[in-house]
Amino acid sequence: MRLLEKLGLAAAACLLGANVAAADTIVKWLHIEVNPAQVKIWEEVARSYEASHPGVKIEMQFLENEAYKAKLPTILQSKDRPHIIYSWAGGVLKTQVEAGVLEDITDSVKSGGYSDTIAPAALAAFTQNGHVYGLPIALSQVGFLYNKDLMAKGNVDASKIKTWDDLLGAVKTLKAAGVTPIVVGGADKWPLHFFWTHLAVRVGGKPAFDAALKGENGGFAGETFQKSGELFKQLVDLQPFQNGFLGFKNPQAVGYFGDGKAAMILAISSFYHTQRALAADKVGLSDDKLGWFDFPVVPGGKGEPSDTLGGITGWLITKGAPKEATDFLKYFISKDVQARLAVGNFIVPVVKGGEAGLNSTFMKQIAANLAKSNYHQNFYDQSLGPSVGRVVNDVTAEIAGGSMSPQDAAKAIEAAYKQGN
Amino acid sequence: MARRIAIASPMGVAGETAPQVASRGPSWDGRFTVLILFLPPALLLFTLFVVLPIGEAAWYSGFNWNGFGRPTHWIGFDNYRFVLETRAFWLALRNNGLIVAVSLAIQLPLALTLALMLAEKFRGAVALRMLFFMPYILAEIATGLIFSFVYDGDYGLVASIWRTFGAEPPHLLASTDTAMLAVLIVIVWKYFGFHMMLFIAALQSLDKSLVEAARIDGATRSQALRHVVIPLLYPTIRLSVFFAIVGSLQLFDLVMPLTRGGPADSSNTMVSFLYNNGISRMRVGYGSAIGVILFVICVTFAFTYKRWFMRDE
């Protein structure tokens, strides 16, 4: 009998203990960042938020990029879903909103003039039908990051690469000099789609993309998209990539560039930083060895040279998240924290005044490019949603591997777009 | 004679005691009680974990659905049409066929040969058996990761072997011509040990006096092997073939870390095709259609095989 009593007391104690623990609000925050230097700052920001908000705990969870994308639909429908998740906006966000798995945080974001501190275009990316579901954290641009030493070894003046033909010429010269011209993570497919989509941005510009969305001019099977495939094929035919590029995952490829084994990489501006973390020696290429040139223009192309392809990345609040999650997010996307991340050159800030922190000429250049761009195209594979976006990635990988013609590739995208979701 | 009984199979022992049991066999009432008691739980579990999910998949396959909320957009058999129109699906099916063929033509004969050599008692036999069985113990994902390093064209073992011959090493997993071959090699390496163990177990429970009798009657070793041992192994071989084919049809976890089905879908299996197209793309209806097709193939095979080859067991 006494044993039972003891057990009862122990159980009661446990219940009480559980109650005390439940008084703490835990904010679960799922991210995909691979750069330890940046994650370290995030951790510090989270801890400082906890210090000023007793009873709130910020829990960081990590998933690798591809795994994250694959698991997200399941994660979002679980009762135990994280409260803050990473997002590239676009069609994937639209799908999530339609499914009702995101929290409408419009009121919280609009209150106290907070939303005015953020660049309108960036905030718009996380707004659907006038409702805000998340906050942007950074903008990025796609362009060529190059290794100055290897370019010099191949006798190529990177500052003179302005047109697609210039790029093809540079590839030939570099190959002749025994330098691997371009490294790409072909196994992940999306790094390959940068070539094709950026060509489409140059060939057709915004009008072509908008028309394709409406199904005009042959949709994605139309002239613009066939042409970008053909131009991409011109490059592929020169065999510009490292050996076995279809087996390289993106982190491997970025590391390969950081190791100084290839002259160029068609990069997201943030690779400027990740190449250090992913290089074999964890040091990578120093600033004075790195160069950048914008994606070359295409003769007769309708896109402006200042048009940019890139990402608008940010964080979403999921349905049923505690209000502390939104509060923390607002704290995280504030001028102070953005400036702090800018000082480390991790991001091009979205909060007004945040860019003042940027101290590398490289990141300042990217920020300037984005500021003067009138058409910033979000990555196609995000913008078109999971189903069509993945087909874009597939077919560009197939063009690169030589198993599909540019015409068939464009048709495959259009077919997927029509099937839709 | 005592030795003979000791090595007799459990079936043989049961056979000898069977008559006594039969004399007090259960009445019809008894069987009915057993049915009432034991059928419902089994039926419930079977319905819950087998019938319902399959039924659900079949139901979802009629929708254009991204996996969020309830499906609403009914499109009938369109998903099946889309699947059958996809080149990658036929590639995946072909790859499954290849895996089955390699399992039957290379893996099982290899396993049988090794089993015949290692079933004898000699010094080191146990160690060798363990060595060959080891790959089977290793987790599939780990195996895939290890081999993706082995095959790496820059740093891998294969690359260094290639370089000793002074040749530029290939990236086996990155070429549409070689990726599937590379996967097949890993499959054989990983699973032959399992079949070898099955064969060894069968060989050890074999009635050795039959072989001795054949030898006394003047049969050579190979004749005894061909006409006595192998026929006695048929039940195990049939089981092994069954496992090999069903396993081949379901192969997934080796492919993902190695190639993820790429490049250009050249090494997809049906299941990795299902995952890449149904799950990653959030086309759950489409994925369900693939699942149903795979299920029909597996069930058709299992029943046909059981009917034709495993009738006696």
XYZ file of C-alpha atoms in Angstrom:
734
model
C 0.000 0.000 0.000
C 2.797 2.368 0.920
C 4.407 1.658 -2.400
C 1.198 2.731 -4.135
C 1.146 5.924 -2.138
C 4.694 6.677 -3.120
C 3.904 5.998 -6.723
C 0.912 8.319 -6.510
C 3.005 11.076 -5.014
C 5.678 10.594 -7.658
C 3.066 10.778 -10.397
C 1.594 13.952 -8.916
C 5.060 15.471 -8.704
C 5.633 14.596 -12.336
C 2.385 16.242 -13.349
C 3.242 19.394 -11.428
C 6.699 19.404 -12.952
C 5.169 19.107 -16.408
C 2.969 22.085 -15.630
C 5.914 24.212 -14.692
C 7.696 23.220 -17.907
C 4.607 24.018 -19.976
C 4.656 27.596 -18.752
C 7.666 28.087 -21.011
C 6.796 28.841 -24.614
C 9.018 26.977 -26.997
C 9.408 28.452 -30.463
C 10.595 25.823 -32.923
C 12.584 27.266 -35.767
C 13.558 25.073 -38.737
C 16.397 26.265 -40.974
C 18.623 24.984 -43.790
C 21.691 27.179 -43.364
C 24.993 25.321 -43.839
C 27.358 28.170 -43.028
C 28.369 27.731 -39.369
C 29.515 31.339 -39.080
C 26.032 32.587 -39.929
C 24.264 30.012 -37.765
C 26.446 31.149 -34.875
C 25.109 34.702 -35.204
C 21.548 33.381 -35.411
C 22.134 31.426 -32.210
C 23.400 34.548 -30.485
C 20.382 36.529 -31.670
C 18.074 33.795 -30.358
C 19.827 33.725 -26.985
C 19.681 37.497 -26.632
C 15.962 37.413 -27.434
C 15.466 34.755 -24.756
C 17.337 36.911 -22.254
C 14.970 39.842 -22.775
C 11.860 37.621 -22.941
C 11.795 35.280 -19.935
C 9.706 32.163 -20.450
C 10.377 31.955 -24.163
C 12.752 29.377 -25.579
C 13.945 29.431 -29.210
C 14.788 25.977 -30.492
C 16.753 25.722 -33.737
C 16.372 22.662 -35.952
C 18.302 21.940 -39.123
C 17.556 20.040 -42.332
C 19.676 19.884 -45.471
C 18.231 21.840 -48.432
C 16.973 18.947 -50.593
C 15.768 16.931 -47.609
C 13.940 20.007 -46.344
C 12.077 20.501 -49.625
C 11.126 16.834 -49.783
C 9.877 16.649 -46.202
C 8.156 20.014 -45.949
C 4.641 18.959 -47.069
C 4.598 16.198 -44.455
C 6.170 18.342 -41.747
C 3.608 21.090 -42.314
C 0.647 18.762 -41.868
C 1.919 17.296 -38.634
C 0.495 18.563 -35.356
C 4.025 18.993 -34.098
C 5.183 21.231 -36.946
C 7.888 23.842 -36.404
C 6.617 27.394 -35.891
C 9.072 29.199 -38.131
C 10.138 27.682 -41.434
C 12.416 28.711 -44.286
C 10.888 29.803 -47.585
C 11.798 30.912 -51.088
C 8.327 32.443 -51.555
C 6.799 31.907 -55.018
C 4.499 29.057 -56.042
C 5.464 26.869 -53.112
C 4.296 29.590 -50.731
C 1.068 29.915 -52.719
C 0.411 26.181 -52.371
C 1.059 26.368 -48.629
C -1.297 29.308 -48.233
C -4.039 27.531 -50.173
C -3.592 24.481 -47.998
C -4.146 26.636 -44.922
C -0.997 25.572 -43.080
C 0.341 29.099 -42.582
C -0.587 31.711 -40.021
C -1.877 35.077 -41.211
C 0.370 37.574 -39.424
C -0.821 40.690 -41.258
C -2.014 42.524 -38.136
C 1.146 41.922 -36.198
C 3.349 42.989 -39.118
C 1.327 46.124 -39.899
C 1.114 47.241 -36.265
C 3.335 50.083 -35.112
C 4.564 50.839 -38.608
C 6.835 47.766 -38.564
C 6.039 46.790 -42.159
C 7.271 50.186 -43.407
C 10.795 49.304 -42.363
C 10.991 46.518 -44.955
C 11.640 46.853 -48.673
C 8.146 46.725 -50.253
C 9.064 44.318 -53.078
C 10.578 41.856 -50.616
C 7.563 42.015 -48.315
C 5.249 41.615 -51.299
C 6.849 38.246 -52.016
C 5.493 36.962 -48.712
C 2.072 38.522 -49.174
C -0.806 36.669 -50.834
C -4.110 38.461 -51.536
C -3.209 41.212 -49.110
C -2.351 38.830 -46.273
C 1.165 38.545 -44.885
C 2.363 35.031 -43.979
C 6.025 35.618 -43.347
C 8.907 38.031 -43.524
C 11.760 38.286 -46.003
C 15.278 38.110 -44.664
C 17.517 38.496 -47.678
C 17.742 39.144 -51.368
C 20.197 37.416 -53.621
C 21.395 37.653 -57.182
C 22.567 34.956 -59.560
C 25.728 35.692 -61.507
C 29.221 34.403 -62.197
C 31.635 34.197 -59.315
C 35.164 33.676 -60.603
C 38.622 32.823 -59.433
C 40.986 35.618 -60.479
C 44.106 33.415 -60.447
C 42.597 30.787 -62.735
C 41.189 33.417 -65.082
C 44.668 34.931 -65.322
C 46.155 31.480 -65.912
C 43.743 31.014 -68.813
C 44.433 34.535 -70.124
C 40.805 35.584 -69.802
C 39.815 39.097 -68.831
C 36.625 38.474 -66.884
C 35.644 42.152 -66.860
C 35.233 41.912 -70.638
C 32.631 39.123 -70.506
C 29.469 41.029 -71.422
C 27.663 38.877 -73.982
C 26.842 35.182 -74.228
C 29.404 34.830 -77.016
C 32.036 36.375 -74.757
C 31.278 33.691 -72.210
C 31.494 30.907 -74.804
C 34.807 32.369 -75.954
C 36.125 32.468 -72.384
C 35.129 28.831 -71.873
C 37.053 27.799 -74.997
C 40.149 29.751 -73.976
C 40.103 28.356 -70.445
C 39.720 24.805 -71.714
C 42.627 25.291 -74.082
C 44.725 26.433 -71.116
C 43.790 23.293 -69.178
C 41.564 25.089 -66.674
C 38.119 23.705 -65.798
C 35.920 26.639 -66.848
C 32.747 26.113 -64.787
C 31.838 23.951 -61.811
C 28.201 23.047 -61.200
C 26.288 20.786 -58.788
C 24.394 18.860 -61.448
C 23.036 16.129 -59.173
C 20.891 18.701 -57.386
C 19.659 19.914 -60.796
C 18.641 23.407 -59.619
C 22.142 24.858 -60.071
C 21.831 23.848 -63.737
C 18.457 25.503 -64.072
C 20.098 28.868 -63.298
C 21.682 28.819 -66.753
C 18.445 28.108 -68.554
C 16.272 30.475 -66.529
C 18.732 33.327 -66.616
C 18.947 32.935 -70.377
C 15.152 33.108 -70.495
C 15.276 36.299 -68.400
C 17.755 37.767 -70.883
C 16.042 36.506 -74.052
C 12.429 37.331 -73.224
C 12.516 39.481 -70.117
C 9.490 40.029 -67.910
C 6.945 40.200 -70.778
C 7.799 36.685 -71.947
C 7.461 35.187 -68.477
C 4.157 36.939 -67.806
C 2.825 35.814 -71.178
C 3.875 32.221 -70.534
C 2.028 32.230 -67.206
C -1.108 33.232 -69.086
C -0.506 30.584 -71.727
C 0.159 33.147 -74.461
C 2.802 32.840 -77.238
C 2.877 29.072 -76.847
C 3.385 29.298 -73.081
C 6.608 27.743 -71.842
C 6.934 25.860 -75.113
C 7.180 29.230 -76.877
C 10.056 30.814 -78.726
C 11.760 32.459 -75.729
C 12.096 29.235 -73.816
C 13.208 27.192 -76.814
C 15.796 29.836 -77.557
C 17.170 29.800 -74.006
C 17.473 26.024 -74.290
C 19.371 26.365 -77.557
C 21.782 28.917 -76.118
C 22.312 26.713 -73.080
C 23.013 23.814 -75.429
C 25.708 25.900 -77.144
C 27.458 26.167 -73.814
C 26.932 22.502 -72.933
C 28.398 21.416 -76.263
C 31.689 23.034 -75.277
C 31.809 20.691 -72.254
C 32.498 23.545 -69.873
C 31.780 21.679 -66.632
C 34.014 19.645 -64.337
C 34.211 15.893 -64.967
C 31.237 14.058 -63.530
C 29.228 17.239 -62.956
C 25.949 15.300 -62.987
C 27.099 13.451 -59.884
C 28.012 16.580 -57.878
C 25.662 17.912 -55.233
C 25.654 21.670 -54.871
C 27.654 21.856 -51.613
C 30.304 19.653 -53.228
C 30.414 21.936 -56.252
C 30.696 25.094 -54.178
C 33.464 23.439 -52.171
C 35.218 22.518 -55.434
C 35.149 26.177 -56.425
C 36.400 27.173 -52.966
C 39.267 24.720 -53.394
C 40.336 26.682 -56.469
C 39.698 23.887 -58.947
C 37.450 25.715 -61.408
C 37.506 29.198 -62.842
C 33.802 30.037 -62.533
C 30.573 29.072 -60.834
C 27.133 30.356 -61.718
C 26.383 31.325 -58.169
C 23.811 32.761 -55.862
C 25.517 35.808 -54.349
C 25.584 34.076 -50.969
C 27.993 31.441 -52.355
C 30.543 34.205 -51.963
C 30.459 33.250 -48.330
C 29.509 29.560 -48.334
C 32.487 28.641 -50.537
C 34.660 29.302 -47.485
C 32.756 26.946 -45.219
C 32.525 24.249 -47.903
C 36.131 24.357 -49.104
C 38.283 21.429 -48.008
C 40.518 23.703 -45.916
C 37.495 25.643 -44.517
C 39.261 28.812 -45.681
C 38.380 28.868 -49.366
C 39.187 31.772 -51.637
C 40.000 35.115 -50.079
C 38.263 38.324 -51.192
C 41.160 39.490 -53.363
C 40.985 36.276 -55.399
C 37.247 36.479 -56.027
C 35.550 38.333 -58.835
C 31.980 38.698 -60.031
C 30.383 39.518 -63.356
C 26.697 39.739 -64.100
C 25.064 37.143 -66.304
C 25.980 38.019 -69.916
C 23.448 39.601 -72.238
C 22.082 37.880 -75.296
C 22.173 39.668 -78.658
C 18.644 40.744 -79.578
C 17.335 39.789 -76.156
C 14.312 41.663 -74.854
C 15.434 41.618 -71.235
C 17.276 44.607 -69.764
C 20.918 44.034 -68.797
C 19.996 45.239 -65.309
C 17.278 42.554 -64.893
C 18.198 40.110 -62.182
C 17.496 36.499 -61.361
C 17.727 35.523 -57.750
C 15.936 34.674 -54.622
C 13.793 36.414 -52.096
C 14.197 34.246 -49.074
C 12.557 34.554 -45.723
C 10.686 32.925 -42.885
C 7.091 31.800 -42.609
C 4.955 31.389 -39.514
C 2.986 28.147 -39.515
C -0.638 27.725 -38.465
C -1.171 27.599 -34.738
C 2.270 28.958 -33.842
C 2.405 30.895 -30.557
C 2.393 34.677 -30.962
C 5.935 34.694 -29.562
C 7.084 33.133 -32.848
C 5.939 36.178 -34.823
C 7.357 38.464 -32.193
C 10.742 36.773 -32.393
C 10.644 36.902 -36.186
C 10.039 40.650 -36.097
C 12.969 40.967 -33.719
C 15.079 38.825 -36.066
C 14.146 40.906 -39.127
C 15.028 44.221 -37.536
C 17.552 46.807 -38.520
C 20.007 45.827 -35.788
C 20.082 42.135 -36.584
C 20.090 42.719 -40.339
C 22.999 45.137 -39.991
C 24.824 42.561 -37.916
C 24.344 39.911 -40.617
C 25.339 42.478 -43.228
C 28.597 43.196 -41.407
C 29.463 39.523 -41.827
C 28.492 39.895 -45.507
C 26.036 37.012 -45.170
C 23.033 38.756 -46.697
C 21.824 41.648 -48.773
C 19.447 43.137 -46.199
C 15.753 43.765 -46.754
C 15.303 46.149 -43.842
C 15.849 49.757 -44.814
C 19.182 50.994 -43.518
C 20.479 47.458 -42.946
C 22.756 47.635 -45.978
C 24.823 50.319 -44.255
C 26.513 47.438 -42.454
C 27.812 45.836 -45.654
C 31.564 46.161 -45.721
C 32.790 44.130 -48.672
C 32.831 45.737 -52.095
C 31.386 42.527 -53.438
C 28.222 42.604 -51.341
C 27.848 46.351 -51.883
C 27.947 45.650 -55.602
C 25.199 43.036 -55.301
C 23.073 45.389 -53.200
C 23.528 48.106 -55.832
C 22.625 45.707 -58.644
C 19.444 44.693 -56.874
C 18.571 48.295 -56.133
C 18.710 49.262 -59.789
C 17.019 46.150 -61.108
C 13.482 46.777 -62.356
C 12.689 43.079 -62.842
C 13.884 40.660 -60.199
C 12.828 37.172 -61.253
C 12.493 34.689 -58.405
C 14.066 31.274 -59.136
C 11.788 29.448 -61.569
C 11.766 26.244 -59.543
C 10.314 28.169 -56.595
C 8.243 30.634 -58.523
C 6.428 27.965 -60.557
C 5.636 25.757 -57.586
C 6.918 22.310 -56.636
C 5.420 20.351 -59.495
C 6.341 22.516 -62.504
C 9.519 23.866 -60.894
C 10.959 20.382 -60.533
C 10.262 19.704 -64.197
C 12.239 22.838 -65.105
C 15.122 21.470 -63.051
C 14.771 18.029 -64.657
C 14.798 19.198 -68.233
C 17.710 21.584 -67.785
C 19.677 18.684 -66.304
C 18.657 16.599 -69.301
C 19.804 19.255 -71.762
C 23.102 19.413 -69.864
C 23.398 15.626 -69.978
C 22.580 15.594 -73.688
C 19.517 13.381 -73.349
C 16.905 15.986 -74.324
C 16.650 18.599 -77.049
C 15.928 22.247 -76.133
C 12.602 22.011 -77.989
C 11.469 18.914 -76.119
C 12.575 20.511 -72.861
C 10.408 23.573 -73.447
C 7.484 21.337 -74.409
C 7.909 19.231 -71.275
C 7.689 22.337 -69.080
C 4.575 23.536 -70.867
C 2.986 20.089 -70.545
C 3.690 20.079 -66.801
C 2.364 23.617 -66.486
C -0.867 22.637 -68.205
C -1.256 19.542 -66.026
C -0.566 21.830 -63.103
C -1.749 21.323 -59.581
C 20.961 -43.294 -37.098
C 20.983 -41.066 -34.045
C 22.991 -38.550 -36.031
C 20.420 -38.679 -38.792
C 17.597 -37.648 -36.518
C 19.682 -34.888 -35.023
C 20.157 -33.223 -38.370
C 16.662 -33.911 -39.639
C 14.624 -30.870 -40.512
C 11.891 -29.705 -38.107
C 9.400 -30.769 -40.733
C 10.707 -34.342 -40.594
C 10.367 -34.451 -36.819
C 6.845 -33.089 -36.963
C 5.999 -35.688 -39.553
C 7.036 -38.503 -37.259
C 4.872 -37.316 -34.412
C 1.935 -36.359 -36.578
C -0.108 -39.604 -36.262
C -0.432 -39.222 -32.476
C -1.703 -35.687 -32.849
C -4.148 -36.660 -35.560
C -5.881 -39.193 -33.302
C -7.036 -36.419 -30.992
C -7.426 -33.762 -33.665
C -9.724 -30.791 -32.966
C -13.456 -31.208 -33.490
C -15.396 -28.863 -35.760
C -16.571 -26.957 -32.653
C -13.009 -26.512 -31.509
C -11.998 -25.123 -34.854
C -14.914 -22.735 -34.773
C -13.848 -21.444 -31.353
C -10.345 -20.926 -32.655
C -11.789 -19.057 -35.621
C -13.901 -16.779 -33.413
C -11.009 -16.103 -31.058
C -8.168 -15.603 -33.456
C -9.632 -14.393 -36.698
C -11.003 -10.988 -35.600
C -7.708 -9.566 -34.288
C -5.852 -10.756 -37.368
C -8.568 -9.501 -39.667
C -8.643 -6.154 -37.888
C -4.894 -5.692 -38.144
C -4.899 -6.774 -41.765
C -7.692 -4.351 -42.607
C -6.138 -1.504 -40.676
C -2.598 -1.815 -41.964
C -2.989 -3.439 -45.378
C -6.428 -3.096 -46.909
C -7.164 0.474 -45.840
C -3.870 2.057 -46.961
C -4.084 0.298 -50.326
C -7.695 1.360 -50.694
C -6.755 4.904 -49.757
C -3.920 4.978 -52.294
C -6.288 3.730 -54.971
C -8.782 6.436 -53.995
C -6.163 9.212 -54.014
C -4.879 8.081 -57.398
C -8.087 9.403 -58.930
C -7.372 12.965 -57.825
C -5.146 15.793 -58.915
C -3.979 16.437 -55.362
C -0.905 18.038 -53.784
C -1.190 16.292 -50.445
C -2.545 19.230 -48.460
C -5.978 18.970 -46.873
C -8.650 16.769 -48.489
C -8.483 15.901 -52.190
C -11.242 17.533 -54.229
C -10.218 17.652 -57.871
C -11.339 14.274 -59.308
C -9.665 13.380 -62.592
C -10.494 9.679 -62.874
C -7.819 7.580 -64.528
C -5.796 10.529 -65.837
C -2.989 9.956 -63.325
C -2.504 6.445 -64.682
C -2.415 7.807 -68.188
C 0.183 10.423 -67.148
C 2.307 7.737 -65.502
C 2.206 5.457 -68.524
C 3.050 8.373 -70.816
C 6.184 9.223 -68.820
C 9.419 7.959 -70.299
C 11.015 7.891 -66.843
C 8.405 5.394 -65.653
C 9.343 2.913 -68.363
C 13.015 3.476 -67.591
C 12.305 2.709 -63.944
C 10.393 -0.413 -64.903
C 13.257 -1.502 -67.152
C 15.692 -0.912 -64.292
C 13.604 -3.073 -61.980
C 13.687 -5.749 -64.668
C 17.469 -5.409 -64.831
C 17.768 -5.765 -61.074
C 15.622 -8.913 -61.126
C 17.695 -10.327 -63.987
C 20.998 -9.609 -62.280
C 19.721 -11.028 -58.992
C 18.697 -14.262 -60.680
C 21.554 -14.617 -63.124
C 24.491 -13.454 -61.012
C 23.598 -13.009 -57.380
C 21.894 -16.335 -56.660
C 24.393 -18.530 -58.556
C 27.207 -16.710 -56.766
C 25.491 -17.241 -53.430
C 24.913 -20.920 -54.186
C 28.507 -21.525 -55.240
C 29.864 -19.889 -52.120
C 27.364 -21.758 -49.964
C 28.459 -25.116 -51.419
C 32.050 -24.232 -50.605
C 31.398 -22.876 -47.130
C 28.791 -25.350 -45.872
C 31.561 -27.867 -45.201
C 33.261 -27.756 -41.836
C 36.805 -26.515 -42.220
C 39.050 -24.090 -40.458
C 38.003 -20.534 -41.191
C 34.629 -21.457 -42.692
C 32.699 -19.545 -40.067
C 34.918 -16.501 -40.424
C 34.465 -16.511 -44.197
C 30.707 -16.878 -43.835
C 30.594 -13.880 -41.538
C 32.754 -11.901 -43.926
C 30.417 -12.544 -46.861
C 27.359 -11.918 -44.732
C 28.669 -8.595 -43.432
C 27.412 -6.382 -46.288
C 23.882 -7.560 -45.563
C 24.079 -6.377 -41.954
C 25.102 -2.868 -43.010
C 22.233 -0.385 -43.311
C 21.227 0.371 -46.892
C 21.712 4.123 -46.502
C 25.167 3.621 -45.038
C 26.032 1.244 -47.881
C 24.891 3.809 -50.417
C 26.937 6.567 -48.819
C 30.029 4.380 -48.574
C 29.775 3.420 -52.223
C 29.146 6.978 -53.335
C 32.601 7.685 -51.879
C 34.075 4.534 -53.394
C 32.780 5.529 -56.838
C 33.813 9.193 -56.547
C 35.800 10.075 -59.647
C 38.143 12.446 -57.830
C 38.906 10.875 -54.468
C 37.260 7.443 -54.558
C 38.784 3.998 -54.411
C 37.710 3.330 -57.988
C 39.460 6.518 -59.094
C 42.729 5.570 -57.433
C 42.621 2.096 -58.985
C 42.028 3.718 -62.357
C 44.949 6.081 -61.839
C 47.372 3.253 -61.094
C 46.712 2.183 -64.673
C 47.403 5.739 -65.769
C 43.899 6.410 -67.035
C 41.557 9.330 -66.352
C 39.071 7.959 -63.808
C 35.402 7.931 -64.770
C 32.579 9.312 -62.658
C 30.491 6.166 -62.698
C 27.483 7.624 -60.910
C 27.371 10.759 -63.063
C 26.955 9.139 -66.456
C 23.708 7.796 -67.821
C 25.659 4.875 -69.300
C 27.245 3.629 -66.104
C 25.094 4.795 -63.181
C 22.754 1.801 -63.279
C 25.657 -0.620 -63.666
C 27.291 0.889 -60.594
C 24.062 0.497 -58.635
C 23.716 -3.137 -59.764
C 27.198 -3.962 -58.514
C 26.318 -2.598 -55.080
C 23.091 -4.609 -55.055
C 24.908 -7.871 -55.769
C 27.581 -7.041 -53.197
C 25.018 -6.219 -50.561
C 22.582 -9.101 -50.878
C 24.475 -12.196 -52.033
C 25.484 -12.921 -48.438
C 21.872 -13.167 -47.354
C 21.071 -15.785 -49.988
C 24.320 -17.597 -49.231
C 23.246 -17.923 -45.603
C 19.860 -19.322 -46.652
C 21.603 -21.910 -48.828
C 24.105 -22.825 -46.110
C 21.294 -23.375 -43.634
C 19.509 -25.580 -46.157
C 22.674 -27.508 -46.971
C 23.374 -28.184 -43.312
C 19.947 -29.606 -42.692
C 20.216 -31.782 -45.758
C 20.078 -35.548 -45.324
C 23.742 -36.377 -45.953
C 23.137 -40.121 -46.200
C 21.482 -39.531 -49.574
C 24.677 -37.998 -50.925
C 26.713 -40.807 -49.373
C 24.405 -43.367 -50.969
C 24.798 -41.743 -54.368
C 28.599 -41.724 -53.965
C 28.598 -45.404 -52.991
C 26.527 -46.121 -56.076
C 29.352 -44.599 -58.119
C 28.225 -41.037 -58.731
C 31.017 -38.496 -59.125
C 31.041 -35.408 -56.901
C 29.547 -33.216 -59.590
C 26.929 -35.822 -60.472
C 25.931 -36.083 -56.833
C 25.761 -32.316 -56.683
C 23.654 -32.003 -59.795
C 21.279 -34.874 -59.230
C 21.015 -35.069 -55.461
C 22.079 -31.912 -53.629
C 20.650 -29.252 -55.920
C 17.254 -30.946 -56.265
C 17.101 -31.245 -52.486
C 17.766 -27.503 -52.304
C 14.891 -26.602 -54.614
C 12.532 -25.440 -51.856
C 15.175 -23.018 -50.570
C 16.090 -21.881 -54.078
C 12.443 -21.160 -54.815
C 12.218 -19.133 -51.617
C 15.424 -17.294 -52.449
C 14.173 -16.430 -55.918
C 10.960 -15.134 -54.376
C 12.845 -12.907 -51.918
C 15.194 -11.704 -54.649
C 12.391 -10.670 -56.986
C 10.190 -9.014 -54.389
C 13.241 -7.242 -52.942
C 14.268 -6.088 -56.408
C 10.850 -4.641 -57.103
C 10.924 -2.688 -53.852
C 14.502 -1.404 -54.063
C 14.776 2.205 -52.945
C 17.129 2.951 -50.071
C 20.303 1.982 -51.929
C 19.451 4.126 -54.933
C 18.761 7.369 -53.077
C 22.175 8.005 -51.524
C 23.958 6.716 -54.634
C 22.236 8.558 -57.484
C 18.751 9.669 -56.392
C 17.580 7.993 -59.584
C 19.728 10.173 -61.809
C 21.331 11.289 -63.976
C 18.340 11.913 -66.229
C 16.292 9.175 -64.487
C 18.703 6.531 -65.734
C 18.938 4.726 -62.402
C 15.457 5.213 -61.018
C 13.631 2.194 -59.665
C 9.856 2.188 -59.446
C 9.957 3.238 -55.815
C 12.522 6.018 -56.266
C 10.471 7.174 -59.254
C 7.426 7.211 -56.985
C 9.306 9.225 -54.374
C 10.865 11.701 -56.807
C 7.610 12.353 -58.623
C 4.941 11.810 -56.012
C 6.524 13.153 -52.853
C 9.150 15.711 -53.923
C 6.782 17.295 -56.405
C 3.801 17.185 -54.114
C 1.767 15.280 -56.705
C 0.313 12.806 -54.280
C -2.426 11.622 -56.637
C 0.131 10.871 -59.314
C 2.381 9.167 -56.768
C -0.528 7.057 -55.554
C -1.142 5.909 -59.110
C 2.479 4.759 -59.338
C 2.072 3.023 -55.987
C -1.028 1.189 -57.157
C 0.711 0.074 -60.354
C 3.677 -1.189 -58.326
C 1.308 -2.977 -55.951
C -0.495 -4.705 -58.812
C 2.813 -5.852 -60.288
C 4.019 -7.222 -56.946
C 0.756 -8.976 -56.107
C 0.439 -10.484 -59.567
C 3.958 -11.779 -59.307
C 3.549 -13.119 -55.782
C 0.361 -15.038 -56.553
C 1.570 -16.364 -59.875
C 4.837 -17.475 -58.372
C 3.160 -19.135 -55.427
C 0.762 -20.913 -57.753
C 3.354 -22.133 -60.207
C 6.477 -22.737 -58.206
C 5.660 -22.963 -54.527
C 2.530 -25.066 -54.682
C 3.845 -27.769 -52.381
C 5.084 -25.495 -49.612
